[in-house]
Coordinates of C-alpha atoms in Angstrom, one line a residue:
M1 CA 113.4 169.3 139.9
V2 CA 111.2 167.8 142.8
K3 CA 108.0 169.6 143.4
I4 CA 106.4 170.6 146.4
A5 CA 102.9 170.0 147.1
P6 CA 100.2 168.6 148.8
Y7 CA 99.7 165.0 149.1
G8 CA 96.8 163.8 146.7
T9 CA 97.4 166.6 144.5
W10 CA 100.6 165.5 142.3
V11 CA 100.5 165.2 139.1
S12 CA 100.8 161.7 138.0
P13 CA 100.8 159.9 134.5
L14 CA 98.8 157.3 135.3
G15 CA 95.8 158.1 133.9
A16 CA 92.2 155.7 134.6
A17 CA 92.6 154.4 131.2
D18 CA 96.1 152.9 132.3
V19 CA 94.2 151.2 135.1
A20 CA 91.5 150.1 132.5
R21 CA 93.9 148.5 130.3
A22 CA 95.7 146.7 132.8
G23 CA 92.4 146.2 134.0
S24 CA 92.6 142.2 133.6
A25 CA 95.1 139.4 134.2
P26 CA 95.9 136.3 132.1
S27 CA 93.9 133.3 133.2
W28 CA 93.5 129.5 132.9
V29 CA 97.1 128.9 131.3
R30 CA 97.6 125.7 130.0
R31 CA 100.2 123.7 127.8
V32 CA 99.5 122.0 125.2
G33 CA 102.3 120.3 123.8
D34 CA 104.9 123.5 122.5
E35 CA 101.7 125.7 122.8
V36 CA 100.1 127.6 125.2
F37 CA 96.8 128.8 125.4
W38 CA 95.4 131.1 128.0
T39 CA 92.3 133.3 128.2
E40 CA 92.2 137.2 129.4
G41 CA 89.5 139.6 129.5
Q42 CA 89.4 142.4 126.9
P43 CA 88.5 146.2 128.8
L44 CA 88.2 147.6 125.5
E45 CA 86.0 144.8 124.0
G46 CA 83.7 145.2 126.8
G47 CA 84.9 143.8 128.8
R48 CA 84.6 140.0 126.9
S49 CA 86.9 137.5 127.9
A50 CA 89.1 136.6 125.4
L51 CA 90.9 133.0 124.0
F52 CA 94.7 133.2 123.1
R53 CA 96.6 130.9 121.7
H54 CA 101.6 130.8 121.8
D55 CA 102.3 128.4 118.9
G56 CA 105.7 129.0 119.7
E57 CA 106.9 131.7 118.1
R58 CA 103.5 134.5 117.6
V59 CA 99.9 135.1 120.0
S60 CA 97.6 135.0 117.6
R61 CA 93.0 135.4 119.3
V62 CA 91.6 132.1 118.6
L63 CA 88.2 133.4 118.7
A64 CA 86.9 136.7 117.4
A65 CA 84.4 139.1 118.7
P66 CA 82.0 138.6 119.9
W67 CA 82.6 134.9 121.2
N68 CA 83.6 135.5 125.6
V69 CA 85.3 132.6 126.7
R70 CA 83.5 132.4 130.0
N71 CA 80.9 130.6 132.5
R72 CA 79.0 131.5 135.8
V73 CA 79.3 128.2 137.0
H74 CA 78.9 129.3 141.0
E75 CA 78.1 132.9 139.5
Y76 CA 82.3 132.8 139.3
G77 CA 82.4 130.4 137.1
G78 CA 85.4 127.8 136.0
T79 CA 87.7 126.3 133.7
P80 CA 86.2 127.4 130.3
Y81 CA 88.2 125.8 127.6
L82 CA 90.0 122.6 126.8
V83 CA 92.7 121.8 123.9
L84 CA 91.6 118.2 122.4
G85 CA 93.5 117.3 119.9
A86 CA 92.9 119.5 117.0
H87 CA 89.8 120.1 118.6
V88 CA 89.0 123.4 121.2
V89 CA 86.0 123.0 123.3
F90 CA 84.8 126.2 125.5
T91 CA 81.9 127.8 127.1
N92 CA 80.1 130.6 125.4
W93 CA 79.7 133.9 128.2
D94 CA 75.7 134.9 126.1
D95 CA 74.1 131.5 126.2
Q96 CA 76.5 129.4 128.6
R97 CA 76.3 126.5 126.0
V98 CA 79.8 124.5 125.2
Y99 CA 81.1 125.4 121.3
L100 CA 83.7 123.1 119.3
T101 CA 86.0 124.9 117.1
D102 CA 89.5 124.6 116.1
R103 CA 92.7 125.9 117.0
E104 CA 91.9 128.9 114.5
G105 CA 88.6 129.2 116.0
T106 CA 87.0 128.3 112.3
D107 CA 83.3 127.9 112.2
P108 CA 82.5 127.1 116.1
R109 CA 79.4 125.2 116.6
P110 CA 77.4 123.9 120.0
I111 CA 77.9 120.2 121.4
S112 CA 75.5 120.9 124.5
A113 CA 72.1 121.2 123.8
E114 CA 70.3 124.4 123.9
P115 CA 68.8 125.1 127.4
P116 CA 64.7 125.1 127.9
T117 CA 65.5 129.0 129.5
P118 CA 68.4 131.4 128.6
Q119 CA 71.8 130.3 130.1
G120 CA 69.6 127.3 132.3
W121 CA 72.1 124.7 131.7
R122 CA 76.1 125.6 132.4
Y123 CA 79.0 124.3 132.0
T124 CA 82.6 124.5 133.5
D125 CA 85.5 121.9 134.1
L126 CA 86.5 120.8 131.2
V127 CA 88.5 117.7 130.7
A128 CA 89.0 115.1 128.2
G129 CA 86.9 111.8 128.6
P130 CA 88.4 108.8 128.9
D131 CA 88.5 107.8 124.7
G132 CA 89.3 111.4 123.4
T133 CA 85.9 111.4 122.0
E134 CA 83.9 113.4 124.6
V135 CA 84.1 116.1 127.0
W136 CA 83.8 115.6 131.0
C137 CA 82.8 118.7 133.0
V138 CA 80.3 120.0 135.8
R139 CA 76.9 121.4 134.8
E140 CA 74.4 123.1 136.8
D141 CA 71.2 123.7 136.4
A142 CA 68.8 127.0 137.5
S143 CA 67.4 125.1 139.7
D144 CA 71.0 125.0 141.1
H145 CA 71.2 121.3 140.2
R146 CA 74.8 120.0 139.6
E147 CA 75.8 116.7 137.6
L148 CA 79.1 115.2 136.4
V149 CA 78.3 115.0 132.3
A150 CA 79.9 113.5 129.1
L151 CA 79.4 115.7 126.1
P152 CA 80.3 113.9 122.7
L153 CA 82.0 116.0 120.2
D154 CA 80.0 115.2 117.7
G155 CA 76.9 117.4 119.4
G156 CA 75.3 114.0 120.7
E157 CA 73.5 114.0 123.5
A158 CA 75.0 114.5 127.2
R159 CA 75.1 111.7 129.1
V160 CA 75.2 112.0 132.8
L161 CA 77.7 110.2 134.5
G162 CA 76.7 110.5 138.1
R163 CA 75.4 112.9 140.8
T164 CA 76.9 112.6 144.6
H165 CA 76.4 115.7 146.3
H166 CA 75.0 119.0 146.0
F167 CA 78.1 120.9 145.0
M168 CA 80.5 118.7 142.3
S169 CA 83.9 119.2 140.9
S170 CA 86.9 118.3 139.1
P171 CA 85.6 115.5 137.2
R172 CA 89.1 113.5 136.4
P173 CA 89.7 110.0 134.3
S174 CA 92.1 107.6 135.0
P175 CA 95.1 106.8 133.0
D176 CA 93.6 103.7 132.2
G177 CA 90.0 104.7 131.7
R178 CA 89.2 102.4 134.6
H179 CA 88.1 104.9 137.1
A180 CA 87.6 108.6 137.7
A181 CA 87.9 110.6 141.1
W182 CA 85.9 114.3 141.7
L183 CA 85.4 115.5 144.4
G184 CA 81.9 116.8 145.9
W185 CA 80.8 119.0 149.5
E186 CA 77.0 119.8 150.5
H187 CA 75.3 122.9 152.5
P188 CA 76.7 124.7 154.4
N189 CA 80.3 124.0 154.3
M190 CA 82.1 126.3 151.7
P191 CA 84.5 124.4 149.0
W192 CA 87.5 125.7 152.2
D193 CA 85.8 124.2 155.1
G194 CA 85.3 120.5 153.8
T195 CA 85.0 118.5 150.5
E196 CA 85.3 115.2 149.7
L197 CA 87.8 113.3 147.3
C198 CA 86.0 110.6 145.5
V199 CA 86.8 107.3 143.2
A200 CA 84.7 105.1 141.4
A201 CA 84.9 102.3 138.7
I202 CA 83.6 103.7 135.0
T203 CA 81.1 101.0 134.3
A204 CA 80.5 99.1 131.0
D205 CA 78.0 102.1 130.5
G206 CA 80.4 104.5 130.6
V207 CA 78.7 105.8 133.9
L208 CA 80.3 106.3 137.0
G209 CA 79.5 103.2 139.5
P210 CA 79.1 103.1 143.8
H211 CA 81.4 106.0 144.9
R212 CA 84.1 105.5 147.9
V213 CA 85.6 108.7 149.9
V214 CA 89.5 108.2 150.0
A215 CA 90.2 111.6 151.7
G216 CA 88.3 114.9 153.0
G217 CA 86.0 115.7 155.3
P218 CA 83.5 117.9 156.6
R219 CA 87.0 119.7 158.2
E220 CA 89.2 118.7 155.8
A221 CA 88.9 120.3 152.6
V222 CA 90.9 119.4 149.2
C223 CA 90.8 121.7 146.5
Q224 CA 93.1 119.9 143.8
V225 CA 92.9 116.0 142.1
E226 CA 95.0 114.7 139.6
W227 CA 95.6 111.3 138.6
E228 CA 99.3 110.4 139.1
A229 CA 99.2 106.5 138.1
P230 CA 96.1 104.5 137.5
D231 CA 96.5 103.3 141.0
S232 CA 97.0 106.8 142.9
L233 CA 96.3 110.2 143.1
L234 CA 97.9 113.4 144.3
A235 CA 95.4 115.7 146.2
M236 CA 96.2 119.1 148.0
T237 CA 94.2 118.6 150.7
D238 CA 94.7 120.1 154.7
P239 CA 94.0 117.2 157.8
D240 CA 96.3 119.0 159.5
G241 CA 95.4 122.1 158.7
W242 CA 97.4 123.6 156.4
W243 CA 97.0 122.5 152.4
N244 CA 100.0 120.4 151.8
L245 CA 100.5 117.8 148.9
H246 CA 99.6 114.4 149.3
R247 CA 99.1 111.0 147.2
I248 CA 96.6 109.0 147.9
G249 CA 96.5 105.1 146.9
L250 CA 93.5 103.2 145.8
D251 CA 94.6 101.1 148.2
G252 CA 93.7 103.4 151.5
S253 CA 96.9 104.5 151.7
V254 CA 97.8 108.4 152.5
V255 CA 101.3 110.1 152.3
N256 CA 102.2 113.4 152.9
L257 CA 104.8 114.9 149.8
A258 CA 106.5 117.9 152.2
A259 CA 104.3 117.9 155.6
G260 CA 104.8 121.6 157.0
E261 CA 103.2 124.8 158.1
H262 CA 102.9 126.0 154.4
E263 CA 100.1 126.4 152.1
L264 CA 100.4 125.1 148.7
G265 CA 96.6 125.1 148.1
G266 CA 94.3 127.9 148.2
P267 CA 90.2 128.7 148.0
L268 CA 87.8 126.7 145.3
W269 CA 86.3 130.2 144.3
Q270 CA 86.2 128.9 140.6
L271 CA 86.7 125.1 139.9
G272 CA 89.2 124.1 137.9
Y273 CA 92.0 126.3 139.5
R274 CA 95.9 124.8 139.7
W275 CA 97.7 124.9 143.0
F276 CA 100.3 122.0 141.5
A277 CA 101.8 120.5 138.8
Q278 CA 103.5 117.1 137.7
L279 CA 107.6 117.4 137.3
G280 CA 107.7 114.1 136.7
Q281 CA 110.7 112.5 139.5
G282 CA 108.9 112.9 142.5
R283 CA 109.0 116.6 141.6
F284 CA 106.1 119.3 141.7
A285 CA 106.0 122.7 140.9
V286 CA 103.4 124.7 143.4
L287 CA 102.1 127.3 144.7
R288 CA 103.3 128.5 148.1
T289 CA 101.0 131.5 149.4
N290 CA 101.1 132.5 145.2
R291 CA 104.9 132.0 145.2
L292 CA 106.8 129.6 142.7
A293 CA 108.0 126.9 145.0
V294 CA 109.5 123.2 143.2
L295 CA 108.0 120.3 146.2
D296 CA 110.7 117.2 146.2
E297 CA 109.2 114.5 147.7
R298 CA 112.7 113.1 148.2
S299 CA 113.9 115.2 150.2
G300 CA 110.5 116.3 151.9
T301 CA 111.4 119.8 150.8
V302 CA 109.9 122.7 149.4
T303 CA 111.7 125.6 147.2
E304 CA 111.2 128.3 146.1
V305 CA 111.9 129.6 142.6
E306 CA 114.2 132.3 142.4
S307 CA 112.7 135.2 140.2
D308 CA 111.3 138.8 139.9
L309 CA 108.5 137.7 139.6
S310 CA 106.2 137.2 143.2
A311 CA 103.1 136.1 142.4
W312 CA 102.5 133.2 140.5
S313 CA 98.6 132.3 139.3
N314 CA 96.9 128.8 138.3
L315 CA 99.9 126.8 136.6
D316 CA 100.6 123.9 135.0
A317 CA 103.6 122.1 133.5
G318 CA 105.3 119.4 132.2
T319 CA 107.8 116.7 132.9
D320 CA 110.3 118.4 130.7
G321 CA 110.6 121.2 133.3
V322 CA 109.0 123.5 131.9
V323 CA 106.3 125.5 134.2
V324 CA 103.9 127.5 132.4
A325 CA 101.4 130.1 134.4
S326 CA 100.3 133.7 134.9
A327 CA 103.0 136.3 137.0
A328 CA 103.5 139.5 138.0
G329 CA 105.9 141.2 140.4
P330 CA 105.8 144.1 142.3
R331 CA 106.5 146.5 139.2
A332 CA 105.3 144.0 136.4
D333 CA 102.1 143.5 135.9
W334 CA 100.7 140.1 135.1
T335 CA 101.4 138.2 132.0
P336 CA 101.4 134.8 130.9
V337 CA 105.1 133.0 131.3
R338 CA 107.4 130.2 130.5
L339 CA 110.1 129.1 132.5
D340 CA 112.4 126.4 132.0
L341 CA 113.4 125.5 135.6
S342 CA 116.5 123.2 134.0
T343 CA 117.9 126.3 132.3
G344 CA 115.9 129.5 134.6
E345 CA 114.9 131.4 130.9
L346 CA 111.7 132.6 131.7
T347 CA 109.7 133.7 128.9
E348 CA 107.2 136.5 128.6
L349 CA 104.5 134.9 126.3
D350 CA 102.9 138.4 125.7
S351 CA 103.1 142.0 126.7
P352 CA 101.1 143.5 129.4
A353 CA 99.9 147.2 128.5
P354 CA 102.0 149.7 128.7
L355 CA 102.7 151.5 131.8
P356 CA 104.3 154.4 132.8
A357 CA 108.0 154.2 134.3
L358 CA 108.9 152.1 137.1
E359 CA 109.6 154.9 139.3
Y360 CA 106.2 155.9 139.6
L361 CA 105.1 152.3 140.7
P362 CA 105.0 151.3 144.5
V363 CA 107.1 148.6 145.8
P364 CA 104.8 147.0 148.7
Q365 CA 106.4 146.7 151.9
A366 CA 105.4 143.5 153.7
R367 CA 104.6 144.2 157.2
V368 CA 102.8 142.2 160.1
F369 CA 100.6 144.4 162.8
D370 CA 100.2 142.8 166.7
S371 CA 96.2 142.7 166.4
P372 CA 95.0 142.9 170.1
D373 CA 93.4 139.5 170.3
G374 CA 96.8 138.0 170.5
Y375 CA 97.6 137.1 166.0
R376 CA 99.3 138.8 164.1
V377 CA 97.9 140.6 161.1
P378 CA 99.9 140.5 157.6
A379 CA 99.9 144.0 155.6
Y380 CA 101.6 145.2 152.5
L381 CA 102.3 149.0 152.6
Y382 CA 102.2 151.3 149.7
P383 CA 103.7 154.6 149.9
P384 CA 103.5 157.7 147.8
T385 CA 105.6 157.1 144.8
N386 CA 106.1 160.2 142.5
P387 CA 110.1 160.9 141.1
D388 CA 108.1 164.6 140.6
F389 CA 106.9 165.4 143.2
A390 CA 107.3 165.6 147.3
G391 CA 104.9 166.2 150.1
P392 CA 105.3 170.0 152.5
P393 CA 107.3 169.8 155.2
G394 CA 105.6 168.1 158.7
E395 CA 103.2 166.9 156.0
T396 CA 101.8 163.0 156.2
P397 CA 99.7 161.9 153.5
P398 CA 96.1 160.1 153.0
L399 CA 96.1 157.0 153.8
L400 CA 93.4 154.5 152.1
V401 CA 92.7 150.9 153.5
Y402 CA 92.4 148.6 151.1
P403 CA 90.6 144.6 152.5
H404 CA 90.5 141.7 150.3
S405 CA 87.4 140.3 149.0
G406 CA 86.6 137.2 149.4
P407 CA 86.7 137.2 152.3
T408 CA 88.2 133.6 152.4
A409 CA 91.0 135.6 150.2
H410 CA 94.3 136.9 150.7
C411 CA 96.3 140.1 149.5
V412 CA 99.4 139.6 146.7
P413 CA 102.2 141.4 146.7
A414 CA 102.3 141.9 142.7
L415 CA 101.2 145.6 140.6
E416 CA 98.1 146.9 140.9
V417 CA 97.5 149.1 139.1
D418 CA 94.4 150.8 140.5
I419 CA 96.7 151.2 143.6
A420 CA 99.5 152.8 141.9
Y421 CA 96.9 155.6 140.1
F422 CA 96.4 156.6 144.2
T423 CA 99.8 156.6 145.1
S424 CA 101.4 158.0 142.5
R425 CA 98.9 161.3 143.5
G426 CA 100.4 160.8 147.0
F427 CA 98.6 158.8 149.0
A428 CA 99.7 155.5 151.0
V429 CA 97.3 152.6 150.3
V430 CA 97.6 149.6 152.9
T431 CA 95.9 146.0 152.1
V432 CA 95.1 143.9 154.7
D433 CA 95.5 139.8 155.4
Y434 CA 92.6 140.4 158.4
A435 CA 91.0 137.4 160.5
G436 CA 90.0 134.5 157.8
S437 CA 92.5 135.1 155.2
T438 CA 93.9 132.0 153.4
G439 CA 97.5 131.3 152.8
H440 CA 98.0 131.1 156.7
G441 CA 96.8 128.1 157.2
R442 CA 93.1 126.6 158.5
H443 CA 93.3 128.3 162.1
F444 CA 93.5 131.1 160.8
R445 CA 91.4 131.2 158.1
E446 CA 88.6 130.1 161.0
L447 CA 89.3 133.5 163.5
L448 CA 86.6 134.9 161.2
N449 CA 84.3 132.4 161.9
G450 CA 81.2 134.7 163.7
Q451 CA 82.9 137.3 163.5
W452 CA 82.9 138.8 160.3
G453 CA 81.9 142.3 160.3
V454 CA 83.9 142.0 163.7
A455 CA 87.0 140.9 163.4
D456 CA 87.7 142.0 159.9
V457 CA 87.0 145.7 160.7
R458 CA 89.4 145.7 164.0
D459 CA 92.0 144.4 161.9
C460 CA 91.9 146.5 159.5
A461 CA 91.9 150.0 162.1
T462 CA 94.4 147.6 164.0
V463 CA 96.9 148.3 160.3
A464 CA 95.5 152.2 160.7
T465 CA 95.6 152.8 163.7
A466 CA 99.4 151.6 164.0
L467 CA 100.5 153.5 160.6
I468 CA 99.4 156.6 162.5
K469 CA 101.1 155.7 165.5
E470 CA 104.4 155.6 163.5
G471 CA 103.9 159.1 162.0
L472 CA 103.5 158.1 158.2
V473 CA 99.9 158.7 157.7
D474 CA 97.4 161.8 158.1
P475 CA 95.5 160.5 161.2
D476 CA 92.7 163.2 159.6
R477 CA 92.3 161.6 156.1
V478 CA 92.2 157.7 156.8
G479 CA 89.7 156.1 153.8
I480 CA 88.7 152.4 153.3
R481 CA 87.8 151.3 150.1
G482 CA 86.7 147.9 148.9
G483 CA 84.7 145.2 146.6
S484 CA 82.4 142.4 147.5
A485 CA 83.2 141.1 150.6
G486 CA 85.3 144.2 151.4
G487 CA 82.8 147.1 150.4
W488 CA 81.1 144.4 153.4
T489 CA 84.1 145.0 156.1
A490 CA 84.3 149.2 154.8
A491 CA 81.0 149.7 155.2
A492 CA 80.9 147.9 158.8
A493 CA 83.5 149.7 159.6
M494 CA 82.1 153.3 159.0
T495 CA 79.1 152.2 161.1
T496 CA 81.3 151.1 163.7
L497 CA 84.5 153.0 164.2
D498 CA 84.9 156.7 163.8
L499 CA 88.5 156.1 162.9
F500 CA 87.4 156.1 159.0
R501 CA 86.3 159.4 157.1
C502 CA 85.0 157.8 153.9
A503 CA 84.7 154.6 152.1
T504 CA 84.0 153.7 148.7
L505 CA 82.3 150.5 148.3
S506 CA 82.1 148.8 145.3
Y507 CA 79.8 145.9 144.6
P508 CA 79.5 145.5 148.3
M509 CA 77.4 143.0 150.7
L510 CA 75.2 145.6 153.2
D511 CA 72.5 143.6 154.4
L512 CA 72.4 139.8 155.5
S513 CA 69.2 139.0 156.7
P514 CA 68.1 138.7 152.2
W515 CA 70.7 135.9 152.3
A516 CA 69.5 134.2 155.5
D517 CA 67.8 130.5 154.8
G518 CA 69.1 131.2 151.1
G519 CA 66.6 134.4 150.4
A520 CA 65.8 136.1 147.3
E521 CA 68.8 138.2 147.6
S522 CA 71.5 134.8 147.5
H523 CA 72.9 133.1 145.1
D524 CA 73.3 128.7 146.0
F525 CA 77.2 128.8 146.4
E526 CA 77.6 130.9 149.0
S527 CA 74.0 131.2 150.3
H528 CA 75.4 128.8 153.4
Y529 CA 78.4 131.1 153.9
L530 CA 77.6 132.9 156.8
E531 CA 76.4 130.4 158.8
S532 CA 80.1 130.2 159.4
L533 CA 80.7 133.4 159.5
V534 CA 77.8 134.9 161.2
G535 CA 76.3 132.3 162.9
P536 CA 73.8 129.5 161.9
L537 CA 70.0 129.8 161.4
P538 CA 67.3 130.5 162.9
E539 CA 69.1 131.1 166.4
H540 CA 71.0 134.3 165.1
R541 CA 68.6 135.8 162.7
D542 CA 68.7 138.8 165.3
L543 CA 72.7 138.5 164.8
Y544 CA 72.3 139.1 161.0
A545 CA 70.5 142.3 161.5
E546 CA 72.5 143.4 163.7
R547 CA 75.3 142.8 161.4
S548 CA 74.2 144.6 158.5
P549 CA 75.5 148.1 157.9
I550 CA 72.3 148.8 155.8
N551 CA 70.4 149.2 159.8
H552 CA 72.8 151.3 160.7
I553 CA 72.6 154.6 158.3
D554 CA 72.6 157.0 161.7
R555 CA 76.3 155.8 162.8
L556 CA 78.0 156.5 159.4
S557 CA 81.0 158.7 160.4
G558 CA 81.7 160.4 157.1
P559 CA 80.8 160.3 153.3
V560 CA 80.5 157.5 151.0
L561 CA 80.4 156.5 147.5
L562 CA 78.7 153.5 146.3
L563 CA 79.8 152.4 142.7
Q564 CA 77.5 148.9 141.4
G565 CA 77.1 146.9 138.7
L566 CA 73.4 146.5 137.6
G567 CA 73.9 142.5 136.5
D568 CA 75.4 141.4 139.7
R569 CA 74.0 138.3 140.9
V570 CA 76.3 137.7 143.6
C571 CA 75.9 140.9 145.8
P572 CA 72.9 142.7 143.4
P573 CA 72.2 146.2 143.1
E574 CA 68.9 146.0 145.4
Q575 CA 71.2 146.3 148.3
A576 CA 73.1 148.9 147.0
N577 CA 69.2 150.8 146.2
R578 CA 68.1 150.3 149.1
F579 CA 71.3 151.8 151.0
V580 CA 71.1 154.9 149.0
A581 CA 67.9 155.2 149.5
A582 CA 67.9 155.4 153.5
L583 CA 71.1 158.0 153.2
D584 CA 68.8 160.1 150.7
G585 CA 67.9 163.4 153.1
T586 CA 70.4 162.8 155.8
G587 CA 72.8 165.6 154.8
I588 CA 75.6 162.5 154.5
P589 CA 77.0 163.4 151.6
H590 CA 77.1 160.8 148.9
A591 CA 77.2 159.5 145.6
Y592 CA 76.1 156.0 143.6
L593 CA 77.0 155.0 140.3
T594 CA 75.5 151.7 138.4
F595 CA 77.0 150.8 135.4
E596 CA 74.9 148.2 133.0
G597 CA 75.8 145.2 131.8
E598 CA 78.4 144.9 134.6
Q599 CA 78.5 141.7 136.9
H600 CA 80.4 141.0 139.8
G601 CA 83.7 143.0 139.4
F602 CA 83.7 145.5 136.7
R603 CA 85.5 144.8 133.4
A604 CA 84.5 146.9 130.5
A605 CA 87.6 150.0 130.3
A606 CA 84.5 152.9 130.4
T607 CA 83.1 151.4 133.6
I608 CA 87.0 151.2 135.1
I609 CA 87.6 154.6 134.3
A610 CA 84.5 156.5 135.6
A611 CA 84.6 154.4 138.8
H612 CA 88.6 155.4 139.3
E613 CA 88.0 158.9 138.5
A614 CA 85.1 159.0 140.4
E615 CA 86.8 157.9 143.9
L616 CA 90.0 160.0 143.0
S617 CA 87.1 163.4 142.8
F618 CA 85.3 161.6 146.1
Y619 CA 88.8 161.7 147.8
G620 CA 89.6 165.0 147.5
Q621 CA 86.0 166.6 148.3
V622 CA 86.3 164.9 151.4
F623 CA 90.0 165.4 152.0
G624 CA 89.7 169.0 150.8
F625 CA 92.0 168.6 147.5
E626 CA 91.9 169.6 144.3
T627 CA 92.6 166.6 141.7
D628 CA 92.4 166.1 138.2
A629 CA 89.8 164.1 137.8
P630 CA 86.3 165.1 136.9
P631 CA 84.2 165.9 139.7
V632 CA 81.6 163.5 140.8
E633 CA 78.3 165.2 142.7
L634 CA 77.5 164.1 146.2
H635 CA 74.0 164.2 147.1
R636 CA 72.9 164.5 150.6

């Protein structure tokens, strides 16, 4: 029998421990013959990233604890392993060195030299060298110098292949071993602003000769490149404002294989990410805003693959028509899958963490809202979902507005267990693709230029206001939550608007000024990002201070909860520390939880549990209802 109870107080079988168990999606899924490899975070093992192997019949871990298959180039990392014949090569988080082992993970040994300082050399984007005896990759040092290097499998001295740009990625030797391709870009561009696709001959000494640029530029962003043949490349690039797949000939020819206003690529936050894979005979597996599709160059079409899985990530494929990837659906958590396109047979290669019955999991509702500035704002609404409860007549649920991180990213309509944690207790949640989000073409992506902290805040408010006017949510119980850039948007909203009653800020950006001119609290990859998001320096320095929430504590519209990893090098704890110090004694209720050993984003189960329980308790105290979470103490 359905019980009537106030929204927010519903009893849910979905606990914070369930959120922690589902806290990491499989990444870097790769086919190697009949085998499939991938990495996956292990929240119950301190958040380490484990390497898995499916041999066609069963799943095994290639490397036991404490090996952590991850790297921190650009602080976001990139491809962390390579299967090369009988060998597995991988990067280890603790020392950032490259190791060699076999497919069973036997006795890993380093093949990169010990750096002069701890983690002083960092490697990513591992690919096989032309003759299979070495690994080509990107190397970054502690002074933010980057170059392409070759690491011999026998542990010999690294060979520098070349350095052409401040940022480099995607080293790719040609099938005949005569040429190499790679991507490069310079400050102040981010890789989704403009990159150059470079090609050079490989010299007799095994290094890169003089290069030429065959695609890309200051206003064209190549995000993935692969060789198709010794004389042609395949590149995901956006000369017309949409990431489309192009064939680039070494003779200078360029052909768009399926031109259209569809987004088949994405932002290169992690080096080595894949949005397309070759199927042969003019067909390609592609990701159209996270949905799996097949591009057929003969008809110039992109056709989505019918599947209950609405989100696919970082795919790989072969000419036999078999695709592997990490995939999820509205009520199916992320898991590594194998799909035979010729038969439609879909195989889950591993089982995701068990979840409660499907009735407790919300199905996202795609919505679009009109911005006062004349564009459309996409969003996904997750309604309160619990078969055991209903709200009292005339009562509407509290709303949590959830701007994504990035800010150059987008929302994905797949199961988010941390969202279900709240919706199963009677909250409504809405995720917002505010101006600047990817998946909608370059024009929409650049709507945030000069407007960070303004357009994103306005779009979140537009969505919340529309839901209030529709009578779907309680106007007096609207909160906003976000992590990283989403935390910035939430903090900016709390200091510029009266709409939001409270905010949860997870590892947020709060103060722009220390990032100006590559300051001490910035990191090199994003150190000039704000020149497009806010404005170039020095002429906009005052605007950096004006936009920063830390300078407007007196304008806060309500209580805040801050959650911060103490090892975060992207949004360092110094910012949250200063924000909380400024809050103390103001009378504004607030709480601040810090977590030792956590970086940018939470990975350990204990952290994820503590963070979600604190957040639920926080909303209960602000909105005035009892919760089943341990109380978090609010200071004034």
